[in-house]
Coordinates of C-alpha atoms in Angstrom, one line a residue:
M181 CA 93.6 113.6 101.5
R182 CA 92.6 116.8 103.3
W183 CA 93.7 118.2 106.6
K184 CA 91.1 118.0 109.3
H185 CA 90.6 121.2 111.3
R186 CA 90.7 121.3 115.1
K187 CA 87.3 121.6 116.8
T188 CA 87.0 123.9 119.7
C189 CA 85.7 122.5 123.0
K190 CA 83.1 124.7 124.7
P191 CA 84.3 126.2 128.0
T192 CA 80.8 125.6 129.5
A193 CA 81.2 121.9 129.1
W194 CA 84.5 122.0 131.0
E195 CA 82.9 124.1 133.7
A196 CA 80.0 121.6 133.9
A197 CA 82.4 118.8 134.4
R198 CA 84.3 120.8 137.1
D199 CA 81.1 121.5 138.9
L200 CA 80.2 117.8 138.8
A201 CA 83.5 116.9 140.4
T202 CA 83.5 119.6 143.2
G203 CA 79.8 120.1 143.9
S204 CA 77.9 123.4 143.3
S205 CA 77.4 124.4 147.0
K206 CA 79.3 124.3 150.2
P207 CA 77.6 122.4 153.1
S208 CA 77.9 123.8 156.6
M209 CA 80.5 122.3 158.9
Q210 CA 77.8 120.6 161.1
A211 CA 76.3 119.0 158.0
A212 CA 79.6 117.9 156.8
N213 CA 80.4 116.3 160.2
A214 CA 77.1 114.5 160.3
E215 CA 77.4 113.2 156.7
H216 CA 81.1 112.8 156.5
Q217 CA 81.2 109.2 155.2
H218 CA 78.3 109.8 152.9
N219 CA 79.9 112.9 151.2
I220 CA 83.2 111.1 150.7
K221 CA 81.4 108.3 148.8
R222 CA 79.4 110.9 146.9
Q223 CA 82.4 113.0 145.9
H224 CA 84.2 109.8 144.7
N225 CA 81.3 108.9 142.5
M226 CA 81.0 112.4 141.2
K227 CA 84.7 112.5 140.3
Q228 CA 84.3 109.3 138.4
L229 CA 81.4 110.8 136.5
A230 CA 83.3 114.0 135.7
T231 CA 86.2 112.0 134.4
L232 CA 83.9 110.2 131.9
V233 CA 82.4 113.5 130.8
L234 CA 85.9 115.0 130.2
L235 CA 86.9 112.0 128.2
A236 CA 83.8 112.2 126.1
L237 CA 84.5 115.9 125.4
L238 CA 88.1 115.3 124.6
A239 CA 87.1 112.6 122.1
G240 CA 85.1 115.2 120.2
C241 CA 88.2 117.3 119.7
V242 CA 89.9 116.1 116.5
R243 CA 93.7 116.3 116.4
N244 CA 95.0 118.6 113.6
E245 CA 96.9 115.9 111.7
L246 CA 96.8 114.1 108.3
P247 CA 94.5 111.0 108.5
T248 CA 95.9 107.6 107.7
K249 CA 94.4 105.8 104.7
Q250 CA 93.0 102.5 105.9
S251 CA 91.0 100.1 103.8
N252 CA 87.8 98.7 105.2
A253 CA 85.0 96.5 104.0
K254 CA 83.2 99.4 102.3
S255 CA 86.1 101.2 100.7
K256 CA 86.7 100.8 97.0
V257 CA 89.7 101.2 94.8
D258 CA 88.9 103.4 91.9
H259 CA 92.1 103.2 89.8
L260 CA 94.5 100.7 88.2
I261 CA 96.8 99.0 90.7
I262 CA 100.1 97.3 90.5
K263 CA 99.0 93.8 91.5
E264 CA 102.3 91.9 91.4
V265 CA 106.0 92.5 90.9
F266 CA 108.4 89.7 90.1
Y267 CA 112.0 90.9 90.1
I268 CA 114.2 88.4 92.0
G269 CA 114.4 85.8 89.2
H270 CA 115.4 82.1 89.5
Y271 CA 118.4 80.3 90.7
W272 CA 120.3 77.7 88.5
V273 CA 123.3 75.6 88.9
R274 CA 125.6 73.6 86.6
D275 CA 127.0 70.4 88.2
V276 CA 130.8 70.5 87.9
S277 CA 131.5 68.2 90.8
K278 CA 132.7 65.3 88.6
W279 CA 135.6 67.6 87.5
G280 CA 136.5 68.2 91.0
F281 CA 135.0 71.7 91.3
K282 CA 132.4 73.0 93.8
N283 CA 128.9 73.7 92.5
T284 CA 127.9 77.3 92.8
N285 CA 124.3 78.7 92.5
N286 CA 123.7 81.4 90.0
N287 CA 120.8 83.8 89.4
Y288 CA 118.8 84.5 86.3
N289 CA 116.4 87.5 86.4
D290 CA 115.6 88.3 82.8
D291 CA 112.1 86.8 83.4
Q292 CA 111.0 89.8 85.5
Y293 CA 107.4 91.0 85.0
I294 CA 104.8 93.4 86.4
E295 CA 101.1 92.7 86.7
I296 CA 98.7 95.6 86.4
Y297 CA 95.1 95.0 87.4
N298 CA 91.8 96.8 87.0
P299 CA 89.8 96.5 90.2
T300 CA 87.0 98.9 89.1
D301 CA 83.7 98.3 87.4
Q302 CA 84.7 100.6 84.5
V303 CA 87.0 100.0 81.5
Q304 CA 90.4 101.7 82.1
Y305 CA 92.9 102.6 79.5
L306 CA 96.7 102.4 79.5
D307 CA 97.0 105.0 76.7
N308 CA 99.1 108.0 78.0
M309 CA 100.3 106.0 80.9
A310 CA 103.9 104.9 81.8
L311 CA 106.0 102.8 84.1
C312 CA 108.6 104.8 86.0
A313 CA 111.5 104.0 88.3
H314 CA 112.1 106.3 91.2
A315 CA 115.4 108.3 91.4
I316 CA 116.0 107.6 95.1
D317 CA 117.6 104.5 96.4
P318 CA 115.8 103.8 99.8
T319 CA 118.8 102.0 101.2
K320 CA 120.8 105.3 101.2
V321 CA 120.4 108.4 103.4
I322 CA 120.4 111.5 101.2
T323 CA 120.7 115.1 102.4
F324 CA 119.5 117.5 99.8
A325 CA 120.2 121.2 99.2
P326 CA 117.0 122.8 100.6
K327 CA 115.7 123.9 97.2
D328 CA 116.1 120.4 95.7
D329 CA 114.4 118.2 98.3
F330 CA 111.5 116.8 96.3
V331 CA 110.4 113.9 98.5
N332 CA 107.3 115.8 99.7
R333 CA 106.9 117.9 96.5
Y334 CA 106.7 115.5 93.6
Y335 CA 107.5 112.0 92.5
G336 CA 111.1 112.2 91.1
V337 CA 112.0 109.5 88.6
N338 CA 115.1 108.6 86.5
A339 CA 113.4 106.2 84.0
I340 CA 110.1 106.4 82.1
S341 CA 108.8 104.0 79.4
Y342 CA 105.3 104.7 78.2
F343 CA 102.5 102.6 76.7
P344 CA 101.8 103.2 73.0
G345 CA 98.3 104.4 72.2
S346 CA 96.5 107.5 71.2
G347 CA 93.6 107.6 73.6
H348 CA 91.4 104.4 73.7
D349 CA 93.7 101.8 72.0
L350 CA 94.7 99.9 75.1
P351 CA 91.7 99.0 77.3
I352 CA 91.8 96.9 80.5
Q353 CA 88.4 95.5 81.2
P354 CA 87.0 95.4 84.7
K355 CA 88.7 92.7 86.8
Q356 CA 91.3 92.0 84.0
S357 CA 95.1 91.9 84.4
I358 CA 97.8 92.7 81.9
I359 CA 101.4 91.5 82.1
V360 CA 104.3 93.8 81.3
A361 CA 107.5 91.6 80.9
K362 CA 111.1 92.5 80.6
Y363 CA 111.3 89.9 77.8
A364 CA 108.1 88.2 76.7
T365 CA 109.8 84.9 75.8
D366 CA 110.0 81.3 76.9
H367 CA 113.1 81.8 79.2
K368 CA 113.7 78.2 79.8
A369 CA 113.8 77.4 76.0
M370 CA 115.9 80.5 75.3
F371 CA 118.4 79.7 78.0
E372 CA 118.7 76.0 76.9
K373 CA 119.2 77.2 73.3
E374 CA 122.1 79.4 74.3
L375 CA 123.8 76.4 75.9
E376 CA 124.4 75.2 72.3
G377 CA 124.1 71.5 72.7
E378 CA 125.5 71.1 76.2
D379 CA 124.3 68.2 78.3
L380 CA 121.2 69.6 80.0
S381 CA 121.3 66.9 82.7
L382 CA 124.1 68.9 84.2
Y383 CA 121.8 71.8 84.9
K384 CA 119.4 72.2 87.7
G385 CA 116.8 75.0 88.1
L386 CA 116.0 75.7 84.5
D387 CA 112.6 74.1 84.7
A388 CA 111.5 77.1 86.8
F389 CA 112.4 79.8 84.3
L390 CA 109.2 81.5 83.2
D391 CA 107.3 81.3 79.9
L392 CA 106.2 84.8 79.3
R393 CA 105.2 84.6 75.7
K394 CA 101.6 85.5 76.5
A395 CA 102.6 88.8 78.2
N396 CA 100.8 91.8 76.8
F397 CA 103.8 94.2 76.7
E398 CA 107.5 94.3 77.0
W399 CA 109.2 97.3 78.7
T400 CA 112.3 96.6 76.6
N401 CA 112.2 97.8 73.0
A402 CA 113.5 96.0 70.0
N403 CA 114.6 99.3 68.4
Y404 CA 117.4 99.8 71.0
D405 CA 117.6 96.5 73.0
H406 CA 120.2 94.4 71.2
S407 CA 120.1 91.3 73.5
G408 CA 118.2 89.3 71.0
K409 CA 115.6 88.4 73.7
N410 CA 112.9 90.8 72.7
N411 CA 109.7 89.2 71.3
P412 CA 108.7 90.9 68.0
D413 CA 105.2 89.6 68.4
V414 CA 104.6 91.5 71.7
P415 CA 104.1 95.3 71.7
D416 CA 107.0 97.3 73.3
L417 CA 106.8 100.3 75.7
Q418 CA 108.6 103.4 74.4
A419 CA 111.4 105.3 76.1
I420 CA 110.2 108.8 76.9
M421 CA 112.8 110.3 74.6
T422 CA 114.9 108.9 71.8
R423 CA 117.3 110.3 69.2
K424 CA 119.2 109.0 66.1
D425 CA 123.0 108.7 66.0
K426 CA 125.1 109.4 62.9
S427 CA 124.5 105.8 61.7
G428 CA 120.8 106.1 62.1
N429 CA 120.5 103.9 65.2
T430 CA 117.9 104.8 67.8
I431 CA 119.4 105.9 71.1
P432 CA 117.0 105.9 74.1
S433 CA 117.1 108.3 77.0
Y434 CA 115.7 107.7 80.5
E435 CA 114.2 104.4 79.5
M436 CA 113.2 101.7 82.0
Q437 CA 115.7 98.8 81.9
E438 CA 114.9 96.5 84.8
I439 CA 113.2 96.3 88.2
S440 CA 115.7 97.2 90.9
E441 CA 115.6 95.4 94.3
H442 CA 116.0 98.8 96.0
G443 CA 113.9 101.5 94.4
G444 CA 110.4 102.8 93.8
L445 CA 108.2 101.7 90.9
A446 CA 105.1 103.6 89.7
L447 CA 102.3 103.5 87.2
V448 CA 101.7 107.1 86.1
R449 CA 99.7 109.2 83.7
L450 CA 102.0 111.3 81.6
P451 CA 101.7 115.0 82.5
W452 CA 103.0 115.9 79.1
T453 CA 103.4 114.3 75.7
P454 CA 106.7 112.7 74.6
E455 CA 107.0 115.5 72.1
D456 CA 106.5 118.2 74.7
F457 CA 109.0 116.5 77.0
A458 CA 111.7 116.3 74.3
K459 CA 111.2 120.0 73.6
N460 CA 111.0 121.4 77.1
Y461 CA 112.6 118.9 79.5
K462 CA 115.6 121.1 80.3
D463 CA 115.6 123.7 83.0
T464 CA 116.6 127.2 81.7
K465 CA 117.0 130.6 83.2
D466 CA 113.7 131.7 81.9
K467 CA 111.6 128.5 82.3
R468 CA 111.5 125.5 84.6
G469 CA 111.6 122.2 82.6
Y470 CA 110.7 118.7 83.6
L471 CA 114.2 117.3 84.3
H472 CA 116.0 118.8 87.3
Y473 CA 119.5 118.7 88.6
I474 CA 119.4 117.6 92.2
T475 CA 122.2 118.9 94.5
V476 CA 123.1 116.5 97.3
T477 CA 125.0 117.8 100.4
S478 CA 125.8 114.5 102.0
S479 CA 129.2 113.3 101.0
A480 CA 128.2 109.7 100.5
F481 CA 125.9 110.4 97.6
A482 CA 126.5 112.2 94.3
D483 CA 124.3 114.7 92.7
F484 CA 121.8 113.3 90.3
E485 CA 118.9 114.2 87.9
A486 CA 115.2 113.6 88.5
I487 CA 112.2 113.9 86.2
E488 CA 109.3 115.6 87.9
I489 CA 106.0 113.8 88.0
P490 CA 103.4 115.7 89.9
F491 CA 101.8 113.6 92.7
E492 CA 98.4 113.8 91.2
Y493 CA 99.6 112.0 88.1
V494 CA 100.8 108.9 90.0
V495 CA 98.2 106.2 89.7
D496 CA 99.9 103.6 91.9
C497 CA 103.4 103.0 93.3
I498 CA 105.4 100.5 95.3
T499 CA 108.7 100.8 97.2
I500 CA 111.0 97.8 97.0
C501 CA 113.8 97.7 99.6
P502 CA 115.4 94.8 101.4
R503 CA 113.8 94.8 104.8
S504 CA 117.0 95.2 106.9
Q505 CA 118.4 98.0 104.6
F506 CA 115.8 100.7 104.7
Q507 CA 117.1 104.2 105.3
M508 CA 114.7 106.7 103.8
R509 CA 111.3 107.1 102.1
P510 CA 111.6 108.0 98.5
S511 CA 108.2 109.7 98.4
K512 CA 105.5 110.7 100.7
L513 CA 103.0 108.8 98.6
D514 CA 104.2 105.5 100.1
K515 CA 104.3 105.0 103.9
G516 CA 106.1 101.6 103.7
Y517 CA 108.4 99.3 101.8
N518 CA 108.8 95.6 101.2
A519 CA 111.0 93.1 99.5
V520 CA 111.4 89.4 98.8
T521 CA 114.7 89.3 100.8
D522 CA 115.8 90.8 104.1
V523 CA 119.3 91.7 102.7
P524 CA 120.5 92.7 99.2
F525 CA 120.8 89.9 96.8
V526 CA 124.5 90.3 96.6
S527 CA 124.7 89.7 100.4
L528 CA 122.8 86.5 100.3
K529 CA 124.6 83.3 101.1
N530 CA 125.0 81.3 97.9
S531 CA 123.1 78.4 99.6
D532 CA 120.1 80.7 100.1
Y533 CA 119.5 81.4 96.4
P534 CA 116.9 78.5 96.1
T535 CA 115.0 79.8 99.1
Y536 CA 114.2 83.2 97.5
S537 CA 114.1 81.9 93.9
G538 CA 110.7 82.5 92.2
L539 CA 109.2 84.7 94.9
A540 CA 107.2 87.9 94.1
L541 CA 105.6 90.8 95.9
T542 CA 101.9 90.2 95.5
R543 CA 99.0 92.5 96.4
R544 CA 97.1 91.4 99.5
W545 CA 93.4 90.4 99.3
D546 CA 91.2 91.1 102.3
G547 CA 88.4 88.7 101.3
R548 CA 86.5 91.3 99.3
K549 CA 89.0 93.5 97.5
F550 CA 92.7 94.1 97.0
V551 CA 94.2 96.2 99.8
D552 CA 95.3 99.7 98.9
D553 CA 96.5 101.7 102.0
D554 CA 99.4 103.6 100.2
N555 CA 101.7 101.4 102.2
T556 CA 103.8 98.8 100.4
K557 CA 104.5 96.9 103.7
S558 CA 100.8 96.3 104.3
D559 CA 99.6 96.3 100.7
F560 CA 101.9 93.5 99.5
K561 CA 103.0 90.1 100.7
V562 CA 105.7 87.7 99.6
Q563 CA 104.6 84.5 97.8
V564 CA 105.5 82.3 94.8
A565 CA 105.1 84.2 91.5
S566 CA 101.6 83.7 90.0
L567 CA 103.1 83.0 86.6
S568 CA 105.3 80.2 87.9
R569 CA 105.5 77.0 85.9
K570 CA 103.6 74.0 87.4
D571 CA 104.8 70.4 87.9
D572 CA 102.7 67.4 87.0
K573 CA 100.7 67.7 90.1
G574 CA 99.9 71.4 89.5
N575 CA 102.3 72.7 92.1
P576 CA 104.4 75.8 91.3
I577 CA 108.0 75.3 90.4
K578 CA 110.3 77.8 92.1

């Protein structure tokens, strides 16, 4: 977006309007007395005309401010978009009432996923792209040391997991979606298996757990995720940096682990190769690296580190924040925020778990295209996750 320069209003136009309001000649006193009523009406009409002229002139003077991006029927989205984010998970409960205990709702969110969509007419590629988590929690007010305030300078992240590929290995066809899951597995079947023969009739809510075996990618990686939930048949994203410990185990650094309910999420093009990052990520006295130590002057928040992603490398982003908890914008790239809940999940009443279970942030459709106004609040709406299981009548189970 470019700044619009202020136009200069010509003085002659202002003078013309003034003359219209006041008249260009002074009638004699006798003529004024003779036509007193006529002149009053005439001047009133001329002043109204002058006002209209002035308003028209002022409308031509453009204010010197950054324009707001606003979708319309003719605008097109020319890049990949984050179409849906499912992070809240599903509720479940074990009936223990027959033993004299009170039933308590629980939450399961290992079936998180992100949908990336190609709205263009051209094949797009995920090679050299990555999913990132922003370093700023939008529910906190942070005061930076002046030199470290990056909100308007770059997109600062604390986690990067990139798509494997060497250039044109990972195409997304026009109007095609791909799913990136935390774990690309049948979560209902896996959860039931972990119950090891318990009476499944005691459990409620498991039927809603997602089956993500058809996901295209997992952001967790089997080389260093030891949960046993990773699907070996689905390609994994790679942590931006890894190392080997003394036993030969792979140790990741700055990898994406989960979708937070209070943070930014972005699809980016990598501004460097993983090899370059590993070699040059540290700041030194002689050279600025890619990972920066951020000094915070507000006492309620500790210093932290952020990896610098230049704004021009951010393909799309979203800010997730419970609607009643928002305190600050993590980045100038996003003018809004949104969430499935109004309050943090930990603050929900236990009885409200089923209400929010299975809901996702989904990109709005205006009838012709997906909305992309760089504003999470207006770009996304809350609705049942598109990958929800269906009952016998085809209705989503949440």
